[in-house]
Amino acid sequence: MDSLKIDIGVIIINNICTLKCKKCITLTPYQKRPINFDVENIKQDIDGFFEIFNKCNHFDIEGGETLLHPDIPEIVAHSLKHRDKFKYVALLTNGTIVPQKALLDVCKDNPVFFIIDDYGDKLSNKKAEVIDALEKYGLNYRVDTYHSDSQYCGGWIDMGDFSYKNYSEEELMKRFKNCRATQGIPYIKEGKIFSCTIAAPGISHIPLLPGEYIDLRDKSRTINEKIEIAKNFYKKPIAHCRYCNAFIVSSQRISAAEQFKPGELTDDMKICD
Ligand SMILES: C[S@@+](CC[C@H](N)C(=O)[O-])C[C@H]1O[C@@H](n2cnc3c(N)ncnc32)[C@H](O)[C@@H]1O
Ligand code: SF4
């Protein structure tokens, strides 16, 4: 079967979080329906993903806050069934939750790598305990520091307010070609594979067009038909590109994880279904 190789595969397993970052790239604070996604669906989605994308460098599990999902041990164990298709599974976490024993047991002696995003002592307030737990189990991890003057990669990227940008076709193509999202990082979320991180959160006012995503749960399409859709990912801008600043690595960076203050995030700001 003619399946595909990509750089990074990503699955989003929830859209709830312990923090409320204004510029969160998965738009977690802006979700109208914050939940942990169903574990059986997640496992089927992982299997469906690896029928289409046969090789990736690493397979990332994230959210929302990844470790808030009660079935995270089962999700990691299931991902590891596909270990011949990636070098390692990466778990991204914000340093607010100490991994439970069941998760540590699943990860031990397996190719699992933790990325602890350190947003400073006030926010990532369990960082030391997370590190302690990983060290005790001999697990591999990295801390990406995102506070004060030491911001990993210089800080976050502001993807904008997702209003229609009215770019000229030339400007649109320029942004698209320079966007990190076009370098082969498909996102799985709730039964669909999206070519781009900004398409995954489900922004209500941006159309989701046929051919711009793969519906893993659509039994009327064959795997080969789904692979054909995937082959056309990253060839031309999608609808979302017309509303987005683009993930341009060289763009001006912002300080990571600026939080909404209590009462500041109102329901009408929740733009994701
Ligand atoms: C959405 S978070 C989910 C995992 C976890 N809650 C965390 O914050 O680490 C996934 C990754 O995206 C990064 N991220 C979030 N918003 C970003 C932005 N606007 N620009 C660049 N990276 C961003 C985070 O630092 C983290 O490494
Ligand atoms: S910690 Fe911040 S970046 Fe990570 S999912 Fe939560 S709100 Fe988004």
PDB file of C-alpha atoms and ligand atoms in Angstrom:
ATOM      1  CA  MET A   1       0.000   0.000   0.000  1.00  0.00           C
ATOM      2  CA  ASP A   2       1.153   3.455  -0.904  1.00  0.00           C
ATOM      3  CA  SER A   3       1.187   5.128   2.537  1.00  0.00           C
ATOM      4  CA  LEU A   4       3.150   8.215   3.453  1.00  0.00           C
ATOM      5  CA  LYS A   5       6.106   9.481   5.460  1.00  0.00           C
ATOM      6  CA  ILE A   6       5.857  12.730   7.421  1.00  0.00           C
ATOM      7  CA  ASP A   7       7.962  14.623   9.917  1.00  0.00           C
ATOM      8  CA  ILE A   8       5.770  14.615  13.041  1.00  0.00           C
ATOM      9  CA  GLY A   9       2.380  13.038  13.742  1.00  0.00           C
ATOM     10  CA  VAL A  10       0.314  14.721  16.442  1.00  0.00           C
ATOM     11  CA  ILE A  11      -2.814  13.632  18.271  1.00  0.00           C
ATOM     12  CA  ILE A  12      -4.853  16.037  20.367  1.00  0.00           C
ATOM     13  CA  ILE A  13      -6.503  14.014  23.128  1.00  0.00           C
ATOM     14  CA  ASN A  14      -8.447  16.711  24.962  1.00  0.00           C
ATOM     15  CA  ASN A  15      -9.258  20.391  24.935  1.00  0.00           C
ATOM     16  CA  ILE A  16      -9.252  21.074  28.652  1.00  0.00           C
ATOM     17  CA  CYS A  17      -6.363  22.573  30.521  1.00  0.00           C
ATOM     18  CA  THR A  18      -5.085  23.678  33.902  1.00  0.00           C
ATOM     19  CA  LEU A  19      -3.972  26.996  32.382  1.00  0.00           C
ATOM     20  CA  LYS A  20      -5.618  29.651  30.225  1.00  0.00           C
ATOM     21  CA  CYS A  21      -2.980  30.861  27.784  1.00  0.00           C
ATOM     22  CA  LYS A  22      -4.269  33.714  25.610  1.00  0.00           C
ATOM     23  CA  LYS A  23      -2.194  32.698  22.585  1.00  0.00           C
ATOM     24  CA  CYS A  24      -2.461  28.905  22.957  1.00  0.00           C
ATOM     25  CA  ILE A  25      -1.840  27.378  19.543  1.00  0.00           C
ATOM     26  CA  THR A  26      -4.512  24.700  20.035  1.00  0.00           C
ATOM     27  CA  LEU A  27      -6.945  27.448  21.116  1.00  0.00           C
ATOM     28  CA  THR A  28      -7.774  25.487  24.246  1.00  0.00           C
ATOM     29  CA  PRO A  29      -9.237  28.395  26.277  1.00  0.00           C
ATOM     30  CA  TYR A  30     -11.496  29.254  23.317  1.00  0.00           C
ATOM     31  CA  GLN A  31     -13.307  25.911  23.206  1.00  0.00           C
ATOM     32  CA  LYS A  32     -17.075  25.939  23.717  1.00  0.00           C
ATOM     33  CA  ARG A  33     -17.023  22.236  24.637  1.00  0.00           C
ATOM     34  CA  PRO A  34     -13.984  21.513  26.836  1.00  0.00           C
ATOM     35  CA  ILE A  35     -13.680  17.729  27.305  1.00  0.00           C
ATOM     36  CA  ASN A  36     -11.374  14.731  27.330  1.00  0.00           C
ATOM     37  CA  PHE A  37     -11.968  12.852  24.080  1.00  0.00           C
ATOM     38  CA  ASP A  38     -13.225   9.267  24.264  1.00  0.00           C
ATOM     39  CA  VAL A  39     -10.368   6.787  24.679  1.00  0.00           C
ATOM     40  CA  GLU A  40     -11.817   4.142  22.340  1.00  0.00           C
ATOM     41  CA  ASN A  41     -12.234   6.752  19.604  1.00  0.00           C
ATOM     42  CA  ILE A  42      -8.674   7.967  20.216  1.00  0.00           C
ATOM     43  CA  LYS A  43      -7.305   4.438  19.815  1.00  0.00           C
ATOM     44  CA  GLN A  44      -9.227   3.942  16.556  1.00  0.00           C
ATOM     45  CA  ASP A  45      -8.009   7.315  15.308  1.00  0.00           C
ATOM     46  CA  ILE A  46      -4.393   6.352  16.042  1.00  0.00           C
ATOM     47  CA  ASP A  47      -4.808   3.108  14.080  1.00  0.00           C
ATOM     48  CA  GLY A  48      -6.482   4.983  11.215  1.00  0.00           C
ATOM     49  CA  PHE A  49      -3.714   7.579  11.182  1.00  0.00           C
ATOM     50  CA  PHE A  50      -0.979   4.941  10.861  1.00  0.00           C
ATOM     51  CA  GLU A  51      -2.795   3.266   7.984  1.00  0.00           C
ATOM     52  CA  ILE A  52      -2.308   6.523   6.094  1.00  0.00           C
ATOM     53  CA  PHE A  53       0.968   7.847   7.451  1.00  0.00           C
ATOM     54  CA  ASN A  54       3.268   4.907   7.669  1.00  0.00           C
ATOM     55  CA  LYS A  55       6.395   6.608   9.009  1.00  0.00           C
ATOM     56  CA  CYS A  56       7.083   9.677  11.115  1.00  0.00           C
ATOM     57  CA  ASN A  57      10.025  10.891  13.058  1.00  0.00           C
ATOM     58  CA  HIS A  58       8.057  11.155  16.312  1.00  0.00           C
ATOM     59  CA  PHE A  59       4.440  10.825  17.351  1.00  0.00           C
ATOM     60  CA  ASP A  60       3.320  13.584  19.716  1.00  0.00           C
ATOM     61  CA  ILE A  61       0.486  13.315  22.207  1.00  0.00           C
ATOM     62  CA  GLU A  62      -0.838  16.647  23.402  1.00  0.00           C
ATOM     63  CA  GLY A  63      -3.919  18.651  24.329  1.00  0.00           C
ATOM     64  CA  GLY A  64      -5.076  20.815  26.077  1.00  0.00           C
ATOM     65  CA  GLU A  65      -3.143  19.577  29.042  1.00  0.00           C
ATOM     66  CA  THR A  66      -2.138  16.071  28.062  1.00  0.00           C
ATOM     67  CA  LEU A  67      -1.845  14.679  31.582  1.00  0.00           C
ATOM     68  CA  LEU A  68      -5.418  15.691  32.461  1.00  0.00           C
ATOM     69  CA  HIS A  69      -6.690  12.801  30.354  1.00  0.00           C
ATOM     70  CA  PRO A  70      -7.549   9.967  32.777  1.00  0.00           C
ATOM     71  CA  ASP A  71      -6.802   7.323  30.111  1.00  0.00           C
ATOM     72  CA  ILE A  72      -3.377   8.624  29.153  1.00  0.00           C
ATOM     73  CA  PRO A  73      -1.642   5.329  30.128  1.00  0.00           C
ATOM     74  CA  GLU A  74      -3.918   3.421  27.728  1.00  0.00           C
ATOM     75  CA  ILE A  75      -3.387   6.019  24.987  1.00  0.00           C
ATOM     76  CA  VAL A  76       0.407   5.790  25.282  1.00  0.00           C
ATOM     77  CA  ALA A  77       0.288   1.981  25.403  1.00  0.00           C
ATOM     78  CA  HIS A  78      -1.845   1.948  22.271  1.00  0.00           C
ATOM     79  CA  SER A  79       0.440   4.385  20.448  1.00  0.00           C
ATOM     80  CA  LEU A  80       3.384   2.113  21.253  1.00  0.00           C
ATOM     81  CA  LYS A  81       1.717  -0.709  19.311  1.00  0.00           C
ATOM     82  CA  HIS A  82       2.787   1.292  16.248  1.00  0.00           C
ATOM     83  CA  ARG A  83       6.386   1.709  17.399  1.00  0.00           C
ATOM     84  CA  ASP A  84       7.782   0.389  14.125  1.00  0.00           C
ATOM     85  CA  LYS A  85       6.439   3.577  12.486  1.00  0.00           C
ATOM     86  CA  PHE A  86       8.190   6.226  14.620  1.00  0.00           C
ATOM     87  CA  LYS A  87      11.349   6.676  16.658  1.00  0.00           C
ATOM     88  CA  TYR A  88       9.555   7.732  19.826  1.00  0.00           C
ATOM     89  CA  VAL A  89       6.326   9.023  21.350  1.00  0.00           C
ATOM     90  CA  ALA A  90       6.566  12.524  22.816  1.00  0.00           C
ATOM     91  CA  LEU A  91       4.266  13.661  25.623  1.00  0.00           C
ATOM     92  CA  LEU A  92       3.922  17.425  25.983  1.00  0.00           C
ATOM     93  CA  THR A  93       2.958  18.767  29.370  1.00  0.00           C
ATOM     94  CA  ASN A  94       2.823  22.113  31.130  1.00  0.00           C
ATOM     95  CA  GLY A  95       4.360  21.119  34.461  1.00  0.00           C
ATOM     96  CA  THR A  96       1.151  21.397  36.485  1.00  0.00           C
ATOM     97  CA  ILE A  97       0.379  17.677  36.844  1.00  0.00           C
ATOM     98  CA  VAL A  98       2.584  14.903  38.180  1.00  0.00           C
ATOM     99  CA  PRO A  99       2.346  11.798  35.957  1.00  0.00           C
ATOM    100  CA  GLN A 100       0.463   8.962  37.666  1.00  0.00           C
ATOM    101  CA  LYS A 101       2.164   5.637  38.414  1.00  0.00           C
ATOM    102  CA  ALA A 102       0.157   3.803  35.722  1.00  0.00           C
ATOM    103  CA  LEU A 103       1.549   6.173  33.093  1.00  0.00           C
ATOM    104  CA  LEU A 104       5.110   5.893  34.374  1.00  0.00           C
ATOM    105  CA  ASP A 105       4.810   2.092  34.275  1.00  0.00           C
ATOM    106  CA  VAL A 106       3.676   2.175  30.639  1.00  0.00           C
ATOM    107  CA  CYS A 107       6.503   4.513  29.641  1.00  0.00           C
ATOM    108  CA  LYS A 108       9.286   2.682  31.446  1.00  0.00           C
ATOM    109  CA  ASP A 109      11.718   0.931  29.086  1.00  0.00           C
ATOM    110  CA  ASN A 110       9.785   2.228  26.101  1.00  0.00           C
ATOM    111  CA  PRO A 111      10.610   4.939  23.540  1.00  0.00           C
ATOM    112  CA  VAL A 112       8.658   7.690  25.276  1.00  0.00           C
ATOM    113  CA  PHE A 113      10.009  11.186  25.729  1.00  0.00           C
ATOM    114  CA  PHE A 114       8.485  13.865  27.961  1.00  0.00           C
ATOM    115  CA  ILE A 115       8.638  17.521  27.023  1.00  0.00           C
ATOM    116  CA  ILE A 116       7.983  19.651  30.079  1.00  0.00           C
ATOM    117  CA  ASP A 117       7.083  23.177  29.111  1.00  0.00           C
ATOM    118  CA  ASP A 118       8.192  25.387  31.960  1.00  0.00           C
ATOM    119  CA  TYR A 119       6.054  28.513  32.030  1.00  0.00           C
ATOM    120  CA  GLY A 120       7.602  29.691  35.306  1.00  0.00           C
ATOM    121  CA  ASP A 121       7.154  28.660  38.948  1.00  0.00           C
ATOM    122  CA  LYS A 122       3.765  30.305  39.335  1.00  0.00           C
ATOM    123  CA  LEU A 123       2.189  28.472  36.382  1.00  0.00           C
ATOM    124  CA  SER A 124       4.241  25.276  36.009  1.00  0.00           C
ATOM    125  CA  ASN A 125       4.029  24.797  39.745  1.00  0.00           C
ATOM    126  CA  LYS A 126       4.632  21.011  39.795  1.00  0.00           C
ATOM    127  CA  LYS A 127       7.664  21.055  37.515  1.00  0.00           C
ATOM    128  CA  ALA A 128      10.065  19.814  40.200  1.00  0.00           C
ATOM    129  CA  GLU A 129       7.739  16.937  41.163  1.00  0.00           C
ATOM    130  CA  VAL A 130       7.260  15.970  37.512  1.00  0.00           C
ATOM    131  CA  ILE A 131      11.022  15.851  37.007  1.00  0.00           C
ATOM    132  CA  ASP A 132      11.462  13.895  40.219  1.00  0.00           C
ATOM    133  CA  ALA A 133       8.899  11.267  39.116  1.00  0.00           C
ATOM    134  CA  LEU A 134      10.518  10.903  35.669  1.00  0.00           C
ATOM    135  CA  GLU A 135      14.007  10.628  37.134  1.00  0.00           C
ATOM    136  CA  LYS A 136      12.913   7.953  39.607  1.00  0.00           C
ATOM    137  CA  TYR A 137      11.586   5.911  36.694  1.00  0.00           C
ATOM    138  CA  GLY A 138      14.624   6.604  34.527  1.00  0.00           C
ATOM    139  CA  LEU A 139      12.473   8.229  31.834  1.00  0.00           C
ATOM    140  CA  ASN A 140      13.822  10.596  29.214  1.00  0.00           C
ATOM    141  CA  TYR A 141      12.674  14.194  29.257  1.00  0.00           C
ATOM    142  CA  ARG A 142      13.550  17.733  28.263  1.00  0.00           C
ATOM    143  CA  VAL A 143      12.544  20.976  29.909  1.00  0.00           C
ATOM    144  CA  ASP A 144      11.731  23.810  27.521  1.00  0.00           C
ATOM    145  CA  THR A 145      12.043  27.027  29.468  1.00  0.00           C
ATOM    146  CA  TYR A 146       9.446  29.622  28.598  1.00  0.00           C
ATOM    147  CA  HIS A 147       9.726  32.352  31.168  1.00  0.00           C
ATOM    148  CA  SER A 148      11.404  35.661  31.880  1.00  0.00           C
ATOM    149  CA  ASP A 149      14.209  36.318  29.405  1.00  0.00           C
ATOM    150  CA  SER A 150      14.916  32.687  28.617  1.00  0.00           C
ATOM    151  CA  GLN A 151      12.192  31.719  26.171  1.00  0.00           C
ATOM    152  CA  TYR A 152      12.704  28.514  24.191  1.00  0.00           C
ATOM    153  CA  CYS A 153      13.026  29.437  20.489  1.00  0.00           C
ATOM    154  CA  GLY A 154      12.694  33.086  21.536  1.00  0.00           C
ATOM    155  CA  GLY A 155       9.070  32.597  22.642  1.00  0.00           C
ATOM    156  CA  TRP A 156       5.715  31.804  21.104  1.00  0.00           C
ATOM    157  CA  ILE A 157       4.230  32.908  17.812  1.00  0.00           C
ATOM    158  CA  ASP A 158       1.106  35.041  17.640  1.00  0.00           C
ATOM    159  CA  MET A 159      -1.160  33.327  15.122  1.00  0.00           C
ATOM    160  CA  GLY A 160      -3.504  36.338  15.160  1.00  0.00           C
ATOM    161  CA  ASP A 161      -7.176  36.866  15.945  1.00  0.00           C
ATOM    162  CA  PHE A 162      -8.491  34.630  13.111  1.00  0.00           C
ATOM    163  CA  SER A 163     -10.403  37.385  11.407  1.00  0.00           C
ATOM    164  CA  TYR A 164     -10.497  37.257   7.576  1.00  0.00           C
ATOM    165  CA  LYS A 165      -7.223  38.785   6.425  1.00  0.00           C
ATOM    166  CA  ASN A 166      -7.983  39.659   2.811  1.00  0.00           C
ATOM    167  CA  TYR A 167      -4.441  38.762   1.750  1.00  0.00           C
ATOM    168  CA  SER A 168      -3.497  39.233  -1.882  1.00  0.00           C
ATOM    169  CA  GLU A 169      -2.852  35.875  -3.595  1.00  0.00           C
ATOM    170  CA  GLU A 170       0.854  36.734  -3.621  1.00  0.00           C
ATOM    171  CA  GLU A 171       0.915  37.465   0.119  1.00  0.00           C
ATOM    172  CA  LEU A 172      -1.111  34.329   0.844  1.00  0.00           C
ATOM    173  CA  MET A 173       1.357  32.127  -1.070  1.00  0.00           C
ATOM    174  CA  LYS A 174       4.327  33.794   0.594  1.00  0.00           C
ATOM    175  CA  ARG A 175       2.940  33.094   4.075  1.00  0.00           C
ATOM    176  CA  PHE A 176       1.886  29.565   3.124  1.00  0.00           C
ATOM    177  CA  LYS A 177       5.326  28.684   1.752  1.00  0.00           C
ATOM    178  CA  ASN A 178       7.038  29.978   4.893  1.00  0.00           C
ATOM    179  CA  CYS A 179       4.619  28.370   7.329  1.00  0.00           C
ATOM    180  CA  ARG A 180       6.052  25.622   9.556  1.00  0.00           C
ATOM    181  CA  ALA A 181       2.686  23.840   9.376  1.00  0.00           C
ATOM    182  CA  THR A 182       3.287  23.039   5.719  1.00  0.00           C
ATOM    183  CA  GLN A 183       6.344  20.941   6.478  1.00  0.00           C
ATOM    184  CA  GLY A 184       4.480  17.732   7.227  1.00  0.00           C
ATOM    185  CA  ILE A 185       2.881  17.875  10.663  1.00  0.00           C
ATOM    186  CA  PRO A 186      -0.641  16.449  10.422  1.00  0.00           C
ATOM    187  CA  TYR A 187      -2.900  16.712  13.472  1.00  0.00           C
ATOM    188  CA  ILE A 188      -5.445  14.108  14.535  1.00  0.00           C
ATOM    189  CA  LYS A 189      -8.411  15.445  16.444  1.00  0.00           C
ATOM    190  CA  GLU A 190     -11.741  13.747  17.119  1.00  0.00           C
ATOM    191  CA  GLY A 191     -11.862  11.456  14.090  1.00  0.00           C
ATOM    192  CA  LYS A 192     -10.257  13.776  11.563  1.00  0.00           C
ATOM    193  CA  ILE A 193      -6.743  14.441  10.321  1.00  0.00           C
ATOM    194  CA  PHE A 194      -5.949  18.062   9.565  1.00  0.00           C
ATOM    195  CA  SER A 195      -2.935  19.298   7.670  1.00  0.00           C
ATOM    196  CA  CYS A 196      -2.496  22.173  10.089  1.00  0.00           C
ATOM    197  CA  THR A 197      -2.562  22.924  13.802  1.00  0.00           C
ATOM    198  CA  ILE A 198      -4.903  25.883  13.248  1.00  0.00           C
ATOM    199  CA  ALA A 199      -7.484  23.795  11.381  1.00  0.00           C
ATOM    200  CA  ALA A 200      -7.640  21.240  14.205  1.00  0.00           C
ATOM    201  CA  PRO A 201      -9.269  23.306  16.999  1.00  0.00           C
ATOM    202  CA  GLY A 202     -12.473  23.776  14.987  1.00  0.00           C
ATOM    203  CA  ILE A 203     -12.779  27.555  14.620  1.00  0.00           C
ATOM    204  CA  SER A 204     -16.527  27.991  13.958  1.00  0.00           C
ATOM    205  CA  HIS A 205     -16.390  30.806  11.403  1.00  0.00           C
ATOM    206  CA  ILE A 206     -13.745  29.210   9.132  1.00  0.00           C
ATOM    207  CA  PRO A 207     -15.069  26.709   6.572  1.00  0.00           C
ATOM    208  CA  LEU A 208     -13.730  23.175   6.687  1.00  0.00           C
ATOM    209  CA  LEU A 209     -13.564  22.242   3.019  1.00  0.00           C
ATOM    210  CA  PRO A 210     -13.607  18.767   1.441  1.00  0.00           C
ATOM    211  CA  GLY A 211     -10.098  17.678   0.485  1.00  0.00           C
ATOM    212  CA  GLU A 212      -8.539  19.763   3.280  1.00  0.00           C
ATOM    213  CA  TYR A 213      -8.957  17.076   5.942  1.00  0.00           C
ATOM    214  CA  ILE A 214      -9.384  13.309   6.220  1.00  0.00           C
ATOM    215  CA  ASP A 215     -12.449  11.901   7.942  1.00  0.00           C
ATOM    216  CA  LEU A 216     -11.065   8.777   9.638  1.00  0.00           C
ATOM    217  CA  ARG A 217     -14.537   7.585  10.575  1.00  0.00           C
ATOM    218  CA  ASP A 218     -15.950   7.822   7.042  1.00  0.00           C
ATOM    219  CA  LYS A 219     -16.343   4.164   6.086  1.00  0.00           C
ATOM    220  CA  SER A 220     -17.540   5.050   2.584  1.00  0.00           C
ATOM    221  CA  ARG A 221     -13.983   5.992   1.570  1.00  0.00           C
ATOM    222  CA  THR A 222     -11.195   3.446   1.139  1.00  0.00           C
ATOM    223  CA  ILE A 223      -7.774   3.812   2.730  1.00  0.00           C
ATOM    224  CA  ASN A 224      -6.315   4.549  -0.694  1.00  0.00           C
ATOM    225  CA  GLU A 225      -8.797   7.380  -1.190  1.00  0.00           C
ATOM    226  CA  LYS A 226      -7.780   8.790   2.202  1.00  0.00           C
ATOM    227  CA  ILE A 227      -4.110   8.478   1.243  1.00  0.00           C
ATOM    228  CA  GLU A 228      -4.847  10.417  -1.937  1.00  0.00           C
ATOM    229  CA  ILE A 229      -6.272  13.281   0.155  1.00  0.00           C
ATOM    230  CA  ALA A 230      -3.181  13.172   2.386  1.00  0.00           C
ATOM    231  CA  LYS A 231      -0.883  13.352  -0.662  1.00  0.00           C
ATOM    232  CA  ASN A 232      -2.439  16.691  -1.527  1.00  0.00           C
ATOM    233  CA  PHE A 233      -1.840  18.143   1.934  1.00  0.00           C
ATOM    234  CA  TYR A 234       0.667  21.016   1.883  1.00  0.00           C
ATOM    235  CA  LYS A 235       0.367  21.609  -1.864  1.00  0.00           C
ATOM    236  CA  LYS A 236      -1.716  24.772  -1.662  1.00  0.00           C
ATOM    237  CA  PRO A 237      -3.178  27.083   1.015  1.00  0.00           C
ATOM    238  CA  ILE A 238      -6.315  25.884   2.840  1.00  0.00           C
ATOM    239  CA  ALA A 239      -9.270  28.059   3.864  1.00  0.00           C
ATOM    240  CA  HIS A 240      -7.672  28.664   7.286  1.00  0.00           C
ATOM    241  CA  CYS A 241      -4.616  30.317   5.709  1.00  0.00           C
ATOM    242  CA  ARG A 242      -6.807  33.292   4.779  1.00  0.00           C
ATOM    243  CA  TYR A 243      -7.541  33.911   8.483  1.00  0.00           C
ATOM    244  CA  CYS A 244      -4.148  33.162   9.995  1.00  0.00           C
ATOM    245  CA  ASN A 245      -0.833  34.973  10.499  1.00  0.00           C
ATOM    246  CA  ALA A 246       0.964  31.660   9.691  1.00  0.00           C
ATOM    247  CA  PHE A 247       3.548  29.862  11.815  1.00  0.00           C
ATOM    248  CA  ILE A 248       6.570  31.660  10.442  1.00  0.00           C
ATOM    249  CA  VAL A 249       9.586  30.627  12.474  1.00  0.00           C
ATOM    250  CA  SER A 250      11.437  33.875  11.796  1.00  0.00           C
ATOM    251  CA  SER A 251       8.500  36.072  12.878  1.00  0.00           C
ATOM    252  CA  GLN A 252       8.626  38.273  15.940  1.00  0.00           C
ATOM    253  CA  ARG A 253       8.182  36.176  19.097  1.00  0.00           C
ATOM    254  CA  ILE A 254       5.862  36.851  22.008  1.00  0.00           C
ATOM    255  CA  SER A 255       6.270  35.911  25.642  1.00  0.00           C
ATOM    256  CA  ALA A 256       4.782  32.419  26.167  1.00  0.00           C
ATOM    257  CA  ALA A 257       1.736  31.522  28.257  1.00  0.00           C
ATOM    258  CA  GLU A 258       0.342  34.940  29.106  1.00  0.00           C
ATOM    259  CA  GLN A 259      -2.768  34.087  31.119  1.00  0.00           C
ATOM    260  CA  PHE A 260      -6.303  35.371  31.033  1.00  0.00           C
ATOM    261  CA  LYS A 261      -7.069  37.125  34.267  1.00  0.00           C
ATOM    262  CA  PRO A 262     -10.142  35.944  36.232  1.00  0.00           C
ATOM    263  CA  GLY A 263     -13.306  37.095  34.433  1.00  0.00           C
ATOM    264  CA  GLU A 264     -11.409  38.278  31.352  1.00  0.00           C
ATOM    265  CA  LEU A 265     -12.313  35.297  29.139  1.00  0.00           C
ATOM    266  CA  THR A 266     -15.992  35.612  28.282  1.00  0.00           C
ATOM    267  CA  ASP A 267     -18.270  33.121  26.501  1.00  0.00           C
ATOM    268  CA  ASP A 268     -18.483  35.226  23.353  1.00  0.00           C
ATOM    269  CA  MET A 269     -14.697  34.866  22.967  1.00  0.00           C
ATOM    270  CA  LYS A 270     -15.072  31.081  22.683  1.00  0.00           C
ATOM    271  CA  ILE A 271     -14.825  30.639  18.932  1.00  0.00           C
ATOM    272  CA  CYS A 272     -14.227  26.883  18.672  1.00  0.00           C
ATOM    273  CA  ASP A 273     -16.911  24.183  18.406  1.00  0.00           C
TER     274      ASP A 273
HETATM  275  C1  LIG B   1      -0.829  23.499  22.992  1.00  0.00           C
HETATM  276  S1  LIG B   1       0.438  22.878  23.995  1.00  0.00           S
HETATM  277  C2  LIG B   1      -0.301  21.448  24.725  1.00  0.00           C
HETATM  278  C3  LIG B   1       0.576  20.750  25.739  1.00  0.00           C
HETATM  279  C4  LIG B   1       0.681  21.421  27.110  1.00  0.00           C
HETATM  280  N1  LIG B   1      -0.531  21.919  27.612  1.00  0.00           N
HETATM  281  C5  LIG B   1       1.748  22.482  27.112  1.00  0.00           C
HETATM  282  O1  LIG B   1       1.442  23.661  27.141  1.00  0.00           O
HETATM  283  O2  LIG B   1       2.906  22.096  27.093  1.00  0.00           O
HETATM  284  C6  LIG B   1       1.567  22.141  22.823  1.00  0.00           C
HETATM  285  C7  LIG B   1       2.829  22.917  22.557  1.00  0.00           C
HETATM  286  O3  LIG B   1       2.506  24.095  21.845  1.00  0.00           O
HETATM  287  C8  LIG B   1       3.284  25.159  22.335  1.00  0.00           C
HETATM  288  N2  LIG B   1       2.561  26.396  22.012  1.00  0.00           N
HETATM  289  C9  LIG B   1       1.353  26.771  22.460  1.00  0.00           C
HETATM  290  N3  LIG B   1       0.994  27.951  21.920  1.00  0.00           N
HETATM  291  C10 LIG B   1       2.012  28.327  21.110  1.00  0.00           C
HETATM  292  C11 LIG B   1       2.230  29.473  20.260  1.00  0.00           C
HETATM  293  N4  LIG B   1       1.345  30.452  20.162  1.00  0.00           N
HETATM  294  N5  LIG B   1       3.394  29.535  19.573  1.00  0.00           N
HETATM  295  C12 LIG B   1       4.312  28.526  19.657  1.00  0.00           C
HETATM  296  N6  LIG B   1       4.149  27.413  20.426  1.00  0.00           N
HETATM  297  C13 LIG B   1       3.017  27.328  21.147  1.00  0.00           C
HETATM  298  C14 LIG B   1       3.405  24.867  23.822  1.00  0.00           C
HETATM  299  O4  LIG B   1       4.486  25.536  24.432  1.00  0.00           O
HETATM  300  C15 LIG B   1       3.590  23.364  23.784  1.00  0.00           C
HETATM  301  O5  LIG B   1       4.943  23.049  23.594  1.00  0.00           O
HETATM  302  S1  SF4 B   2      -0.876  25.109  28.970  1.00  0.00           S
HETATM  303 FE1  SF4 B   2      -1.334  26.834  27.712  1.00  0.00          FE
HETATM  304  S2  SF4 B   2      -0.435  26.198  25.721  1.00  0.00           S
HETATM  305 FE2  SF4 B   2      -0.730  24.357  26.867  1.00  0.00          FE
HETATM  306  S3  SF4 B   2      -2.797  23.707  26.225  1.00  0.00           S
HETATM  307 FE3  SF4 B   2      -3.001  24.855  28.150  1.00  0.00          FE
HETATM  308  S4  SF4 B   2      -3.603  26.835  27.478  1.00  0.00           S
HETATM  309 FE4  SF4 B   2      -2.660  25.786  25.682  1.00  0.00          FE
END
